[in-house]
Amino acid sequence: MIIQGYNFFCDMPDDMRYLRNSTPDENFIEENMIFILPDRLKKFRKNLWHVRRNAGATHIYLPLFRVKTILEQDPIPPGYEGPLDVFPFYTHTSKRRSRALDYYLLFVFRHKETYVQCQSLLKPEKSV
């Protein structure tokens, strides 16, 4: 996968969750969601983006918009349901106006150092 304008990307961690607006509007479904980042990833909030595949035969993905996030210790905003597990929600493509969309939620980076720092924090530590 190639993200236009960015050299590196990481997938979401398994322990990420989300909140869903209890009265969503008719916009893109993710505009009605807030994602709950594990505290260890708070430094990378600005790097979390919704991306979609470019139209056509290319496999280049374009950043759509930055993800709305809160941290685990933050209070849940009024009017939201959850927290809900991100998976299996993201195992299916979304539909907007009856068109399937090929999109992902990714941490995107321009610099390798930041990418490496985030990558090292994505796997939760296992207690012994």
GROMACS .gro file of C-alpha atoms in nm:
model
  128
    1MET     CA    1   0.000   0.000   0.000
    2ILE     CA    2   0.126   0.348  -0.085
    3ILE     CA    3  -0.011   0.653   0.099
    4GLN     CA    4   0.019   0.966  -0.113
    5GLY     CA    5   0.245   1.221   0.056
    6TYR     CA    6   0.352   0.982   0.334
    7ASN     CA    7   0.636   0.731   0.339
    8PHE     CA    8   0.533   0.506   0.629
    9PHE     CA    9   0.216   0.377   0.789
   10CYS     CA   10   0.102   0.150   1.073
   11ASP     CA   11  -0.224  -0.031   1.134
   12MET     CA   12  -0.447   0.025   1.436
   13PRO     CA   13  -0.365  -0.166   1.754
   14ASP     CA   14  -0.593  -0.452   1.857
   15ASP     CA   15  -0.683  -0.277   2.183
   16MET     CA   16  -0.822   0.037   2.020
   17ARG     CA   17  -1.193   0.109   2.063
   18TYR     CA   18  -1.444   0.364   1.939
   19LEU     CA   19  -1.754   0.561   2.036
   20ARG     CA   20  -2.051   0.599   1.804
   21ASN     CA   21  -2.277   0.904   1.800
   22SER     CA   22  -2.619   0.797   1.929
   23THR     CA   23  -2.788   1.029   1.677
   24PRO     CA   24  -2.562   1.018   1.370
   25ASP     CA   25  -2.607   1.255   1.080
   26GLU     CA   26  -2.593   1.136   0.721
   27ASN     CA   27  -2.227   1.211   0.664
   28PHE     CA   28  -1.952   0.955   0.617
   29ILE     CA   29  -1.994   0.704   0.901
   30GLU     CA   30  -1.654   0.776   1.056
   31GLU     CA   31  -1.738   1.145   1.093
   32ASN     CA   32  -1.986   1.028   1.360
   33MET     CA   33  -1.726   0.830   1.554
   34ILE     CA   34  -1.459   0.908   1.810
   35PHE     CA   35  -1.173   0.662   1.847
   36ILE     CA   36  -1.024   0.581   2.186
   37LEU     CA   37  -0.647   0.557   2.169
   38PRO     CA   38  -0.451   0.357   2.422
   39ASP     CA   39  -0.260   0.604   2.641
   40ARG     CA   40   0.075   0.476   2.514
   41LEU     CA   41  -0.009   0.618   2.169
   42LYS     CA   42  -0.113   0.969   2.277
   43LYS     CA   43   0.192   1.121   2.106
   44PHE     CA   44   0.061   0.995   1.770
   45ARG     CA   45  -0.296   1.134   1.778
   46LYS     CA   46  -0.223   1.372   1.492
   47ASN     CA   47  -0.090   1.083   1.283
   48LEU     CA   48  -0.416   0.885   1.280
   49TRP     CA   49  -0.599   0.933   0.950
   50HIS     CA   50  -0.883   0.788   0.750
   51VAL     CA   51  -0.745   0.697   0.408
   52ARG     CA   52  -0.917   0.573   0.094
   53ARG     CA   53  -0.800   0.413  -0.225
   54ASN     CA   54  -0.757   0.647  -0.518
   55ALA     CA   55  -1.015   0.596  -0.791
   56GLY     CA   56  -0.892   0.390  -1.083
   57ALA     CA   57  -0.654   0.102  -1.115
   58THR     CA   58  -0.383   0.244  -0.887
   59HIS     CA   59  -0.315   0.115  -0.539
   60ILE     CA   60  -0.231   0.457  -0.402
   61TYR     CA   61  -0.429   0.564  -0.096
   62LEU     CA   62  -0.518   0.924  -0.018
   63PRO     CA   63  -0.560   1.071   0.331
   64LEU     CA   64  -0.927   1.174   0.376
   65PHE     CA   65  -0.941   1.345   0.714
   66ARG     CA   66  -0.778   1.324   1.055
   67VAL     CA   67  -0.948   1.090   1.300
   68LYS     CA   68  -1.130   1.232   1.603
   69THR     CA   69  -0.970   1.077   1.911
   70ILE     CA   70  -0.976   1.074   2.288
   71LEU     CA   71  -0.749   0.889   2.528
   72GLU     CA   72  -0.849   0.603   2.757
   73GLN     CA   73  -0.854   0.823   3.068
   74ASP     CA   74  -1.066   1.096   2.902
   75PRO     CA   75  -1.437   1.108   2.989
   76ILE     CA   76  -1.683   0.985   2.725
   77PRO     CA   77  -1.849   1.285   2.559
   78PRO     CA   78  -2.227   1.311   2.599
   79GLY     CA   79  -2.433   1.170   2.312
   80TYR     CA   80  -2.200   0.881   2.229
   81GLU     CA   81  -2.251   0.506   2.267
   82GLY     CA   82  -1.970   0.272   2.359
   83PRO     CA   83  -1.689   0.205   2.394
   84LEU     CA   84  -1.708  -0.059   2.123
   85ASP     CA   85  -1.435  -0.285   1.985
   86VAL     CA   86  -1.283  -0.164   1.659
   87PHE     CA   87  -1.262  -0.519   1.530
   88PRO     CA   88  -1.470  -0.671   1.367
   89PHE     CA   89  -1.610  -0.330   1.263
   90TYR     CA   90  -1.310  -0.265   1.038
   91THR     CA   91  -1.313  -0.607   0.875
   92HIS     CA   92  -1.583  -0.484   0.635
   93THR     CA   93  -1.583  -0.202   0.384
   94SER     CA   94  -1.820   0.085   0.442
   95LYS     CA   95  -2.088   0.193   0.201
   96ARG     CA   96  -2.180   0.549   0.119
   97ARG     CA   97  -2.469   0.605  -0.116
   98SER     CA   98  -2.464   0.236  -0.209
   99ARG     CA   99  -2.099   0.242  -0.323
  100ALA     CA  100  -1.849   0.023  -0.144
  101LEU     CA  101  -1.552   0.225  -0.021
  102ASP     CA  102  -1.205   0.082   0.013
  103TYR     CA  103  -1.071   0.271   0.313
  104TYR     CA  104  -0.863   0.221   0.624
  105LEU     CA  105  -0.775   0.386   0.950
  106LEU     CA  106  -0.396   0.423   0.966
  107PHE     CA  107  -0.121   0.601   1.151
  108VAL     CA  108   0.066   0.780   0.869
  109PHE     CA  109   0.417   0.923   0.891
  110ARG     CA  110   0.655   1.117   0.671
  111HIS     CA  111   0.965   1.030   0.875
  112LYS     CA  112   1.105   0.690   0.960
  113GLU     CA  113   1.201   0.784   1.319
  114THR     CA  114   0.840   0.862   1.416
  115TYR     CA  115   0.718   0.550   1.236
  116VAL     CA  116   0.965   0.331   1.427
  117GLN     CA  117   0.862   0.488   1.761
  118CYS     CA  118   0.493   0.423   1.694
  119GLN     CA  119   0.556   0.072   1.562
  120SER     CA  120   0.734  -0.021   1.884
  121LEU     CA  121   0.429   0.088   2.089
  122LEU     CA  122   0.157  -0.077   1.880
  123LYS     CA  123   0.185  -0.419   2.039
  124PRO     CA  124   0.062  -0.405   2.398
  125GLU     CA  125   0.311  -0.534   2.653
  126LYS     CA  126   0.236  -0.881   2.780
  127SER     CA  127   0.244  -0.926   3.156
  128VAL     CA  128   0.462  -1.211   3.279
   0.00000   0.00000   0.00000
